[in-house]
Amino acid sequence: ETGVTQTPRHLVMGMTNKKSLKCEQHLGHNAMYWYKQSAKKPLELMFVYNFKEQTENNSVPSRFSPECPNSSHLFLHLHTLQPEDSALYLCASSQGGLWDIQYFGAGTRLSVL
Amino acid sequence: RKEVEQDPGPFNVPEGATVAFNCTYSNSASQSFFWYRQDCRKEPKLLMSVYSSGNEDGRFTAQLNRASQYISLLIRDSKLSDSATYLCVVNRSGNQFYFGTGTSLTVIP
């Protein structure tokens, strides 16, 4: 148990559905991240929040919408996704700083039909 | 050019062998470096940070060569439990972490 909890662990959705992924960290960290991991590709950083403020958005399509109501919770709202969005979505948190260690949740495995 | 490049492998080695992985990064402004380990269908976990002076943790040794922009990981006396994917991670600044695709290692009995 890393102290970062993601729900749901698995999600199957149609292209017209709206769903949300949830991440919660119990480590007292200040930064939270969303990553996408597809087969044969490196982890892709999607969004970063520092002290609830979004500091990075790596050209992610608008059908992915993050929300960070406080420094312990992070959501990823999904709307009209495409089949190529099927992947493992990982949440991470860290204290902040150059030699930051990121702690990852177990991920949500998403399938878009 | 990719930010971080790794040989994906797979590396299949017998128990007790020594195996080395390399990773190159493209941005000379990168400031901190890490190796993470990811087991099958699990999340990545920090294996070790890679400092300029190099560092060792038991059977694992990490080295950084800033001039050539590469990072290495050496595993001595491989155990079956070392089987995993090893991810090279580079932090350019702040919260900009870049991951390699990972190198797959299987240690064979």
CSV table of C-alpha atoms in Angstrom, one decimal:
chain,number,residue,atom,x,y,z
A,1,GLU,CA,0.0,0.0,0.0
A,2,THR,CA,1.7,3.2,-1.2
A,3,GLY,CA,-0.7,5.7,0.4
A,4,VAL,CA,-2.2,6.6,-3.0
A,5,THR,CA,-5.6,5.1,-3.7
A,6,GLN,CA,-7.3,5.0,-7.1
A,7,THR,CA,-10.9,4.1,-7.9
A,8,PRO,CA,-12.2,2.3,-9.8
A,9,ARG,CA,-9.5,-0.2,-10.6
A,10,HIS,CA,-11.2,-1.2,-13.9
A,11,LEU,CA,-13.6,0.8,-16.1
A,12,VAL,CA,-15.3,-0.1,-19.3
A,13,MET,CA,-17.2,2.7,-21.0
A,14,GLY,CA,-18.8,3.6,-24.3
A,15,MET,CA,-17.7,6.6,-26.4
A,16,THR,CA,-20.7,8.6,-25.4
A,17,ASN,CA,-20.4,8.0,-21.6
A,18,LYS,CA,-19.2,10.3,-18.9
A,19,LYS,CA,-17.2,8.9,-16.1
A,20,SER,CA,-14.7,10.1,-13.5
A,21,LEU,CA,-11.6,8.6,-12.1
A,22,LYS,CA,-10.7,9.3,-8.5
A,23,CYS,CA,-7.4,9.5,-6.7
A,24,GLU,CA,-6.7,10.1,-3.0
A,25,GLN,CA,-3.4,10.4,-1.3
A,26,HIS,CA,-2.8,10.0,2.5
A,27,LEU,CA,0.8,11.1,2.5
A,28,GLY,CA,0.5,14.8,3.1
A,29,HIS,CA,2.0,15.6,-0.3
A,30,ASN,CA,1.6,18.9,-2.1
A,31,ALA,CA,1.8,17.7,-5.8
A,32,MET,CA,-0.5,15.3,-7.6
A,33,TYR,CA,-0.2,13.9,-11.2
A,34,TRP,CA,-2.2,12.1,-13.8
A,35,TYR,CA,-0.2,9.8,-16.2
A,36,LYS,CA,-1.4,7.6,-19.1
A,37,GLN,CA,0.4,4.3,-19.7
A,38,SER,CA,-0.2,2.6,-23.0
A,39,ALA,CA,1.3,-0.7,-24.2
A,40,LYS,CA,4.9,-0.3,-25.6
A,41,LYS,CA,4.9,3.5,-24.8
A,42,PRO,CA,6.4,5.4,-21.9
A,43,LEU,CA,4.3,6.9,-19.2
A,44,GLU,CA,2.9,10.1,-20.5
A,45,LEU,CA,2.4,13.0,-18.0
A,46,MET,CA,-1.0,14.5,-18.5
A,47,PHE,CA,-1.6,16.9,-15.7
A,48,VAL,CA,0.2,18.2,-12.6
A,49,TYR,CA,-1.3,20.1,-9.7
A,50,ASN,CA,0.8,21.8,-7.0
A,51,PHE,CA,-1.0,23.1,-4.0
A,52,LYS,CA,-4.3,22.6,-5.9
A,53,GLU,CA,-3.2,24.7,-8.8
A,54,GLN,CA,-2.7,23.2,-12.2
A,55,THR,CA,0.9,23.7,-13.3
A,56,GLU,CA,1.2,21.4,-16.3
A,57,ASN,CA,-1.1,20.4,-19.0
A,58,ASN,CA,0.8,18.4,-21.6
A,59,SER,CA,-1.5,19.1,-24.6
A,60,VAL,CA,-4.1,16.7,-23.4
A,61,PRO,CA,-7.4,16.7,-25.4
A,62,SER,CA,-10.3,18.5,-23.8
A,63,ARG,CA,-12.2,15.2,-23.4
A,64,PHE,CA,-10.0,14.7,-20.3
A,65,SER,CA,-10.8,17.2,-17.6
A,66,PRO,CA,-8.9,17.2,-14.3
A,67,GLU,CA,-10.2,18.6,-11.0
A,68,CYS,CA,-8.3,19.1,-7.8
A,69,PRO,CA,-10.6,20.2,-5.0
A,70,ASN,CA,-7.8,20.0,-2.4
A,71,SER,CA,-4.3,18.7,-2.1
A,72,SER,CA,-5.4,15.2,-1.2
A,73,HIS,CA,-7.9,14.5,-3.9
A,74,LEU,CA,-7.6,14.5,-7.7
A,75,PHE,CA,-10.2,13.6,-10.3
A,76,LEU,CA,-10.1,12.9,-14.0
A,77,HIS,CA,-13.4,13.5,-15.7
A,78,LEU,CA,-13.8,11.6,-18.9
A,79,HIS,CA,-16.2,12.6,-21.7
A,80,THR,CA,-16.7,11.2,-25.3
A,81,LEU,CA,-13.5,9.2,-25.2
A,82,GLN,CA,-12.1,7.4,-28.2
A,83,PRO,CA,-11.0,3.7,-28.4
A,84,GLU,CA,-7.3,4.9,-28.5
A,85,ASP,CA,-7.8,6.4,-25.0
A,86,SER,CA,-7.9,2.8,-23.6
A,87,ALA,CA,-4.9,2.6,-21.3
A,88,LEU,CA,-3.8,2.4,-17.7
A,89,TYR,CA,-4.3,5.7,-15.9
A,90,LEU,CA,-2.0,6.3,-13.0
A,91,CYS,CA,-2.2,8.9,-10.3
A,92,ALA,CA,0.9,9.9,-8.4
A,93,SER,CA,1.7,12.3,-5.6
A,94,SER,CA,4.9,13.8,-4.3
A,95,GLN,CA,6.1,16.3,-1.7
A,96,GLY,CA,7.6,18.7,-4.3
A,97,GLY,CA,11.2,19.5,-5.1
A,98,LEU,CA,13.9,18.5,-7.6
A,99,TRP,CA,14.7,15.1,-6.0
A,100,ASP,CA,11.1,14.3,-5.6
A,101,ILE,CA,10.0,10.7,-5.2
A,102,GLN,CA,6.7,10.0,-6.8
A,103,TYR,CA,4.3,7.5,-5.2
A,104,PHE,CA,1.9,5.9,-7.5
A,105,GLY,CA,-1.6,4.5,-7.1
A,106,ALA,CA,-2.4,1.1,-8.5
A,107,GLY,CA,-4.1,2.7,-11.5
A,108,THR,CA,-7.4,2.5,-13.3
A,109,ARG,CA,-7.4,0.2,-16.4
A,110,LEU,CA,-9.8,1.9,-18.8
A,111,SER,CA,-11.3,0.3,-21.9
A,112,VAL,CA,-13.3,2.4,-24.3
A,113,LEU,CA,-15.6,0.5,-26.6
B,1,ARG,CA,13.9,12.9,-30.4
B,2,LYS,CA,12.5,11.2,-27.3
B,3,GLU,CA,13.3,12.8,-23.9
B,4,VAL,CA,14.4,9.4,-22.5
B,5,GLU,CA,15.4,6.3,-24.4
B,6,GLN,CA,15.9,2.8,-23.1
B,7,ASP,CA,16.6,-0.5,-24.7
B,8,PRO,CA,13.2,-2.3,-24.2
B,9,GLY,CA,14.9,-5.7,-24.0
B,10,PRO,CA,13.8,-8.2,-23.0
B,11,PHE,CA,16.8,-9.2,-21.0
B,12,ASN,CA,16.7,-12.9,-20.0
B,13,VAL,CA,19.5,-13.8,-17.5
B,14,PRO,CA,20.2,-16.7,-15.3
B,15,GLU,CA,20.1,-16.4,-11.5
B,16,GLY,CA,23.3,-15.0,-10.1
B,17,ALA,CA,24.2,-13.1,-13.3
B,18,THR,CA,25.2,-9.5,-13.5
B,19,VAL,CA,23.1,-7.4,-15.8
B,20,ALA,CA,23.4,-3.7,-16.8
B,21,PHE,CA,20.9,-1.3,-18.3
B,22,ASN,CA,21.6,2.0,-19.9
B,23,CYS,CA,19.3,5.0,-20.5
B,24,THR,CA,20.0,8.2,-22.4
B,25,TYR,CA,18.3,11.5,-22.1
B,26,SER,CA,18.1,14.3,-24.6
B,27,ASN,CA,17.9,17.5,-22.6
B,28,SER,CA,21.1,18.6,-21.0
B,29,ALA,CA,19.2,20.8,-18.6
B,30,SER,CA,17.8,17.7,-16.9
B,31,GLN,CA,18.6,17.9,-13.2
B,32,SER,CA,17.5,14.8,-11.3
B,33,PHE,CA,17.5,11.2,-12.3
B,34,PHE,CA,15.8,8.0,-11.0
B,35,TRP,CA,15.3,4.3,-11.6
B,36,TYR,CA,11.8,3.0,-10.9
B,37,ARG,CA,10.7,-0.6,-11.0
B,38,GLN,CA,7.4,-1.8,-12.3
B,39,ASP,CA,6.1,-5.3,-11.8
B,40,CYS,CA,3.6,-6.8,-14.2
B,41,ARG,CA,0.2,-5.1,-13.8
B,42,LYS,CA,1.4,-3.1,-10.9
B,43,GLU,CA,2.3,0.6,-10.3
B,44,PRO,CA,5.9,1.9,-10.7
B,45,LYS,CA,7.9,2.2,-7.4
B,46,LEU,CA,11.1,4.0,-6.8
B,47,LEU,CA,14.2,1.8,-6.9
B,48,MET,CA,16.8,4.4,-6.4
B,49,SER,CA,17.8,8.0,-7.2
B,50,VAL,CA,20.9,8.5,-9.3
B,51,TYR,CA,23.3,11.1,-8.0
B,52,SER,CA,26.2,12.6,-9.8
B,53,SER,CA,28.6,10.7,-7.6
B,54,GLY,CA,26.8,7.5,-8.3
B,55,ASN,CA,25.2,5.4,-5.6
B,56,GLU,CA,24.9,1.8,-4.5
B,57,ASP,CA,22.2,0.0,-2.6
B,58,GLY,CA,23.0,-3.6,-1.9
B,59,ARG,CA,23.2,-5.4,-5.3
B,60,PHE,CA,22.2,-2.3,-7.2
B,61,THR,CA,24.5,0.4,-8.5
B,62,ALA,CA,23.4,3.4,-10.4
B,63,GLN,CA,25.7,5.8,-12.3
B,64,LEU,CA,25.2,9.1,-14.0
B,65,ASN,CA,27.3,10.5,-16.8
B,66,ARG,CA,26.2,14.1,-17.5
B,67,ALA,CA,28.7,14.7,-20.3
B,68,SER,CA,27.3,11.8,-22.3
B,69,GLN,CA,23.8,12.2,-21.0
B,70,TYR,CA,23.3,8.6,-19.9
B,71,ILE,CA,22.3,6.8,-16.7
B,72,SER,CA,23.1,3.2,-15.9
B,73,LEU,CA,21.8,0.5,-13.6
B,74,LEU,CA,23.9,-2.5,-12.6
B,75,ILE,CA,22.3,-5.5,-10.9
B,76,ARG,CA,24.7,-8.0,-9.4
B,77,ASP,CA,23.8,-11.6,-8.3
B,78,SER,CA,20.4,-11.5,-10.0
B,79,LYS,CA,17.5,-13.0,-8.1
B,80,LEU,CA,14.2,-14.3,-9.4
B,81,SER,CA,12.5,-11.5,-7.6
B,82,ASP,CA,14.4,-8.9,-9.7
B,83,SER,CA,12.2,-9.9,-12.7
B,84,ALA,CA,10.4,-6.7,-13.6
B,85,THR,CA,10.4,-3.7,-15.9
B,86,TYR,CA,13.0,-1.0,-15.0
B,87,LEU,CA,12.0,2.6,-15.8
B,88,CYS,CA,14.5,5.4,-16.3
B,89,VAL,CA,13.1,8.7,-15.2
B,90,VAL,CA,14.4,12.2,-15.7
B,91,ASN,CA,13.2,15.4,-14.1
B,92,ARG,CA,14.0,18.5,-16.1
B,93,SER,CA,12.7,21.0,-13.5
B,94,GLY,CA,9.9,21.3,-11.1
B,95,ASN,CA,7.3,18.6,-11.7
B,96,GLN,CA,8.3,17.7,-15.3
B,97,PHE,CA,9.1,14.0,-15.1
B,98,TYR,CA,9.9,12.1,-18.2
B,99,PHE,CA,9.8,8.3,-18.3
B,100,GLY,CA,11.5,5.9,-20.6
B,101,THR,CA,9.6,3.0,-22.1
B,102,GLY,CA,11.2,0.6,-19.6
B,103,THR,CA,13.6,-2.3,-19.9
B,104,SER,CA,12.1,-5.8,-19.3
B,105,LEU,CA,14.2,-8.2,-17.2
B,106,THR,CA,13.4,-11.8,-16.6
B,107,VAL,CA,15.7,-13.8,-14.3
B,108,ILE,CA,15.6,-17.5,-15.1
B,109,PRO,CA,16.1,-20.3,-12.5
